[in-house]
PDB file of C-alpha atoms in Angstrom:
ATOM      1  CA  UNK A 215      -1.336 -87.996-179.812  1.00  0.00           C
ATOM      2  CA  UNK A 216       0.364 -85.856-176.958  1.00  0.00           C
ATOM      3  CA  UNK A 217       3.062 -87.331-175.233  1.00  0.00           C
ATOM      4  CA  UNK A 218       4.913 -90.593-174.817  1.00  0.00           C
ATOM      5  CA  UNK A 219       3.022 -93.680-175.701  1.00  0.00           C
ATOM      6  CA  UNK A 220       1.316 -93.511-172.115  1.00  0.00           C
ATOM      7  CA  UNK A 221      -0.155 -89.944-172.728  1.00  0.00           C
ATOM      8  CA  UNK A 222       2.188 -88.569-170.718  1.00  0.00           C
ATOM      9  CA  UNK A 223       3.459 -85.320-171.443  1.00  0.00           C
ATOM     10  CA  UNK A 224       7.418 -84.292-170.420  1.00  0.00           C
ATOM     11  CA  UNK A 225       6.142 -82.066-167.523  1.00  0.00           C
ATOM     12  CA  UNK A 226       4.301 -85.245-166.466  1.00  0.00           C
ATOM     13  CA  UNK A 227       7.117 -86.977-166.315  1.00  0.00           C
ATOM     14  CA  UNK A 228       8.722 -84.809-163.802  1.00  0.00           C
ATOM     15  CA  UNK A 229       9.625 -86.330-160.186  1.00  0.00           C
ATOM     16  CA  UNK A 230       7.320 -85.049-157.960  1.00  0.00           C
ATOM     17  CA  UNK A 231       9.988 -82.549-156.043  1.00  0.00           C
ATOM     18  CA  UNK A 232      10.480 -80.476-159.584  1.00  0.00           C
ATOM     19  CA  UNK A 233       7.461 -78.198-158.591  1.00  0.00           C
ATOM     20  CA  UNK A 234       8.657 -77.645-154.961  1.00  0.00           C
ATOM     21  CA  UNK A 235      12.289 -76.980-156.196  1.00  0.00           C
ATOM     22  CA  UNK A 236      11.405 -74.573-158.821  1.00  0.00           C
ATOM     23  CA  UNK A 237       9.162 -72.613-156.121  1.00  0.00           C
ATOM     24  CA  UNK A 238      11.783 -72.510-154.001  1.00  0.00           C
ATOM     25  CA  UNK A 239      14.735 -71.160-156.445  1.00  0.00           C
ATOM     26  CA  UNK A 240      11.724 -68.158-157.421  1.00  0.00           C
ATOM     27  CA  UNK A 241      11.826 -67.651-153.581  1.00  0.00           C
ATOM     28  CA  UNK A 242      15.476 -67.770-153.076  1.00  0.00           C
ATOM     29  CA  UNK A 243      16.790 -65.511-156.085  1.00  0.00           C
ATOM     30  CA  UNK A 244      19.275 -63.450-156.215  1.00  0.00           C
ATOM     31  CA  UNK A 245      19.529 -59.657-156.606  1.00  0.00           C
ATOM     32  CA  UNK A 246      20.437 -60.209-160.025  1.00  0.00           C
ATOM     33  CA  UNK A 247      18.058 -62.124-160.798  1.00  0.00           C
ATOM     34  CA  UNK A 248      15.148 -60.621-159.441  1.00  0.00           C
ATOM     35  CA  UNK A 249      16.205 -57.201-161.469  1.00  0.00           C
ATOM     36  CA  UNK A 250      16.463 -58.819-164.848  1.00  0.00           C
ATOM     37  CA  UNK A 251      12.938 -60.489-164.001  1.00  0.00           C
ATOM     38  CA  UNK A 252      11.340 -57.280-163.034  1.00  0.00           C
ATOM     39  CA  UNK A 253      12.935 -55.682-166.158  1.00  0.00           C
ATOM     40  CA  UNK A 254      12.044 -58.554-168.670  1.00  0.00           C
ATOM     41  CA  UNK A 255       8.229 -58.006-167.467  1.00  0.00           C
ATOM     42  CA  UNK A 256       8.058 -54.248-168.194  1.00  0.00           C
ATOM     43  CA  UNK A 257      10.383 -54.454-171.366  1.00  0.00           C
ATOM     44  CA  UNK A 258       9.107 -57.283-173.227  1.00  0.00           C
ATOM     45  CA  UNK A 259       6.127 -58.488-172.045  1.00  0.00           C
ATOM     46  CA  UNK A 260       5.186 -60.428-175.383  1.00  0.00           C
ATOM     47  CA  UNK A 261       8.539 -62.518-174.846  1.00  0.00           C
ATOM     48  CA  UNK A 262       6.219 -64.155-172.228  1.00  0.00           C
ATOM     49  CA  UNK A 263       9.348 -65.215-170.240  1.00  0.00           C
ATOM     50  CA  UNK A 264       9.084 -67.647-167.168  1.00  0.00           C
ATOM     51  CA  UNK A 265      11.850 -67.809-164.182  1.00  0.00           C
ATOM     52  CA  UNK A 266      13.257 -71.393-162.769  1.00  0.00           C
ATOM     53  CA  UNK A 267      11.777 -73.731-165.613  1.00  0.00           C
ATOM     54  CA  UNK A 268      12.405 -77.121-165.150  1.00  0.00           C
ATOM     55  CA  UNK A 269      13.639 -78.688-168.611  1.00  0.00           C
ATOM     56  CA  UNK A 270      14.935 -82.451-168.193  1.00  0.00           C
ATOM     57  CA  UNK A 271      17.077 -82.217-165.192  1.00  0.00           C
ATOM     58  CA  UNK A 272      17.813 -78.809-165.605  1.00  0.00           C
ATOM     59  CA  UNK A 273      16.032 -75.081-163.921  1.00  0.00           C
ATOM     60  CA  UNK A 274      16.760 -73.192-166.337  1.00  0.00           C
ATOM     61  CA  UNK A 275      16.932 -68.890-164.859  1.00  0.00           C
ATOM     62  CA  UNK A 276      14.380 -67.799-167.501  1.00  0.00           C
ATOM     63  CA  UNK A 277      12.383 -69.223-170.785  1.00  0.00           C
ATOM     64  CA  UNK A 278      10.471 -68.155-173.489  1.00  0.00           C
ATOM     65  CA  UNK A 279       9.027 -71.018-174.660  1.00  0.00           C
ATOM     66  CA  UNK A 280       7.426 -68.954-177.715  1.00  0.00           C
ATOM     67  CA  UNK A 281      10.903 -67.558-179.136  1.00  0.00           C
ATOM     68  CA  UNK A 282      12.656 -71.047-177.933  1.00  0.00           C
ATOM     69  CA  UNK A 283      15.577 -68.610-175.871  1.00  0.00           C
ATOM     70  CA  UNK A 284      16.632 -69.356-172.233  1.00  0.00           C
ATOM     71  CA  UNK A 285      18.527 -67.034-170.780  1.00  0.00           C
ATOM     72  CA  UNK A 286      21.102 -67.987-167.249  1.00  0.00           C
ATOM     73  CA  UNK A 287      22.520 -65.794-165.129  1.00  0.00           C
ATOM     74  CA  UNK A 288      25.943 -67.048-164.146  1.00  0.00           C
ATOM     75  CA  UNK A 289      27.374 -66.296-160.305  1.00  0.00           C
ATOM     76  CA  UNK A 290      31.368 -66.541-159.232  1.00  0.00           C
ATOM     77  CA  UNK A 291      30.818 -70.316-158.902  1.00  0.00           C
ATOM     78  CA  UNK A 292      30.268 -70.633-162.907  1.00  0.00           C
ATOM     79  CA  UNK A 293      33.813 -70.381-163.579  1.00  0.00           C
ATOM     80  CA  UNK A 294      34.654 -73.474-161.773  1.00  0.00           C
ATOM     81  CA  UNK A 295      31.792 -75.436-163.374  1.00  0.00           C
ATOM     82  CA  UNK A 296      32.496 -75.049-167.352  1.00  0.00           C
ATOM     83  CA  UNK A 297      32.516 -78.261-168.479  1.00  0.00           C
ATOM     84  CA  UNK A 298      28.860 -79.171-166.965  1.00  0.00           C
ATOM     85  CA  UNK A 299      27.245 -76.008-168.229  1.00  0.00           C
ATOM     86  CA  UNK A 300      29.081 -76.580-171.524  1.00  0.00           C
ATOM     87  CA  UNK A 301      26.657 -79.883-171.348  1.00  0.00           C
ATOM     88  CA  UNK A 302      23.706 -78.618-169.901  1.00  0.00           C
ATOM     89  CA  UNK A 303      23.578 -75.867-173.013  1.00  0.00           C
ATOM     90  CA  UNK A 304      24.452 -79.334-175.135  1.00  0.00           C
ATOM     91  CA  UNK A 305      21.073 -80.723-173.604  1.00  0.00           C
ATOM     92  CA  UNK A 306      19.035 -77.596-173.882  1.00  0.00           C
ATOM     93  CA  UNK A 307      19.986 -76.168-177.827  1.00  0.00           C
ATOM     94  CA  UNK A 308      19.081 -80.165-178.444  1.00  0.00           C
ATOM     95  CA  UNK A 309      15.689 -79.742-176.881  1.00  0.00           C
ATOM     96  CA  UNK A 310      15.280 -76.751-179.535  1.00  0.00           C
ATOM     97  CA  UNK A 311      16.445 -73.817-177.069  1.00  0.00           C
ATOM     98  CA  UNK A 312      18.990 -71.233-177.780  1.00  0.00           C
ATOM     99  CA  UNK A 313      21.185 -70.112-174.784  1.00  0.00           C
ATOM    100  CA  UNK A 314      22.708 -67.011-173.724  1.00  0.00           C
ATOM    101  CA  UNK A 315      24.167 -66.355-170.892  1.00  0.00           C
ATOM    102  CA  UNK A 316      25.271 -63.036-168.923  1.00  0.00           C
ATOM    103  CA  UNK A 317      27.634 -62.758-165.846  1.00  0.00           C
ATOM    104  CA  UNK A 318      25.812 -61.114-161.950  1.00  0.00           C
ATOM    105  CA  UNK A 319      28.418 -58.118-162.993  1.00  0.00           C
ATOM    106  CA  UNK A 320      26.511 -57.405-166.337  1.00  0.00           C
ATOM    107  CA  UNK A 321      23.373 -57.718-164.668  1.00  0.00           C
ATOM    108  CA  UNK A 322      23.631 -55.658-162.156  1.00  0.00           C
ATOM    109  CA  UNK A 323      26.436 -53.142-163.640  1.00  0.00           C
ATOM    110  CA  UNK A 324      24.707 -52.822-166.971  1.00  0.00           C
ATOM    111  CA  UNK A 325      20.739 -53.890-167.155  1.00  0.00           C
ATOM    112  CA  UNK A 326      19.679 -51.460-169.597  1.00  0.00           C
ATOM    113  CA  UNK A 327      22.584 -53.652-172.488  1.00  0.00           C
ATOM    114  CA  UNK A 328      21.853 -57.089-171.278  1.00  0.00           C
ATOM    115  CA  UNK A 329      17.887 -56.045-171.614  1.00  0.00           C
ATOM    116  CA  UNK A 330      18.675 -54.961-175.274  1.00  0.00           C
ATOM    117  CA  UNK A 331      20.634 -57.590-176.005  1.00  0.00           C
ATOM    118  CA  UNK A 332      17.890 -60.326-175.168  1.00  0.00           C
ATOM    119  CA  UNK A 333      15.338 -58.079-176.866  1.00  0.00           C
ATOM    120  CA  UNK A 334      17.281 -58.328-180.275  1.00  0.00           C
ATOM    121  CA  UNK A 335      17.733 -62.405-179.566  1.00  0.00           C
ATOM    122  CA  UNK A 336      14.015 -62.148-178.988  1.00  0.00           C
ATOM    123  CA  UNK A 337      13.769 -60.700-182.077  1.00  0.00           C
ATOM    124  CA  UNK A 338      15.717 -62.610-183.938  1.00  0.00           C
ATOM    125  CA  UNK A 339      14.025 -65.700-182.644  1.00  0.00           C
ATOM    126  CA  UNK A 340      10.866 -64.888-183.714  1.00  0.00           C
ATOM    127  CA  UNK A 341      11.742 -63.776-186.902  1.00  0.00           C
ATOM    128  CA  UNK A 342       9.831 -65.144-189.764  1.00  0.00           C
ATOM    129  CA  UNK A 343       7.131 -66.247-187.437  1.00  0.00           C
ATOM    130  CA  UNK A 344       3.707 -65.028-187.659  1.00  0.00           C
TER     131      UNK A 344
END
């Protein structure tokens, strides 16, 4: 059976305003952001990622659901808000997920090493898999 006892599946479950939110953070990214999304597409295309997926009560930057890896792109403002990212990743590794995160400064100072270094989580991810 798929889902919850209803038939429901999780995305099924969403409030209604998940859909409309995620368009709008896709609309609304950043600079950083939009680079690392243009460079994820032509880099690893297999990864499959996606950009603002809602998981639980989170939308999450980017997700491969096939290699189970989220990546988040942290602005200034992350800083100040350690201890509620510390349990949003708590939420996300439990839903299966590894997390990494890179800083705007990484992004946009050094695309070509953040690329490679999700490529080689991607890797490692689906390692063993057939």
């Amino acid at each position: 059976m798929r889902g919850n006892a209803q038939g429901l599946t999780k995305r099924q479950l969403l409030p209604a305003t998940t859909v409309s939110r995620s368009r709008e953070l896709r609309q609304n990214a950043g600079e950083p952001e939009r680079q690392l999304w243009r460079a994820l597409r032509e880099t690893l295309p297999n990864a499959k990622f996606r950009r603002q997926v809602p998981i639980g009560p989170y939308h999450v930057d980017f997700c491969s659901h096939a290699a189970r890896l989220i990546i988040e792109i942290e602005g200034d403002d992350h800083a100040t808000k350690q201890g509620s990212d510390a349990s949003r990743t708590c939420f996300l590794e439990h839903e299966g997920y590894d997390v990494i995160r890179f800083a705007n400064a990484d992004v946009m100072q050094n695309l070509d090493g953040v690329v490679t270094a999700i490529g080689a989580r991607v890797a490692h991810m689906q390692k063993g898999r057939p």
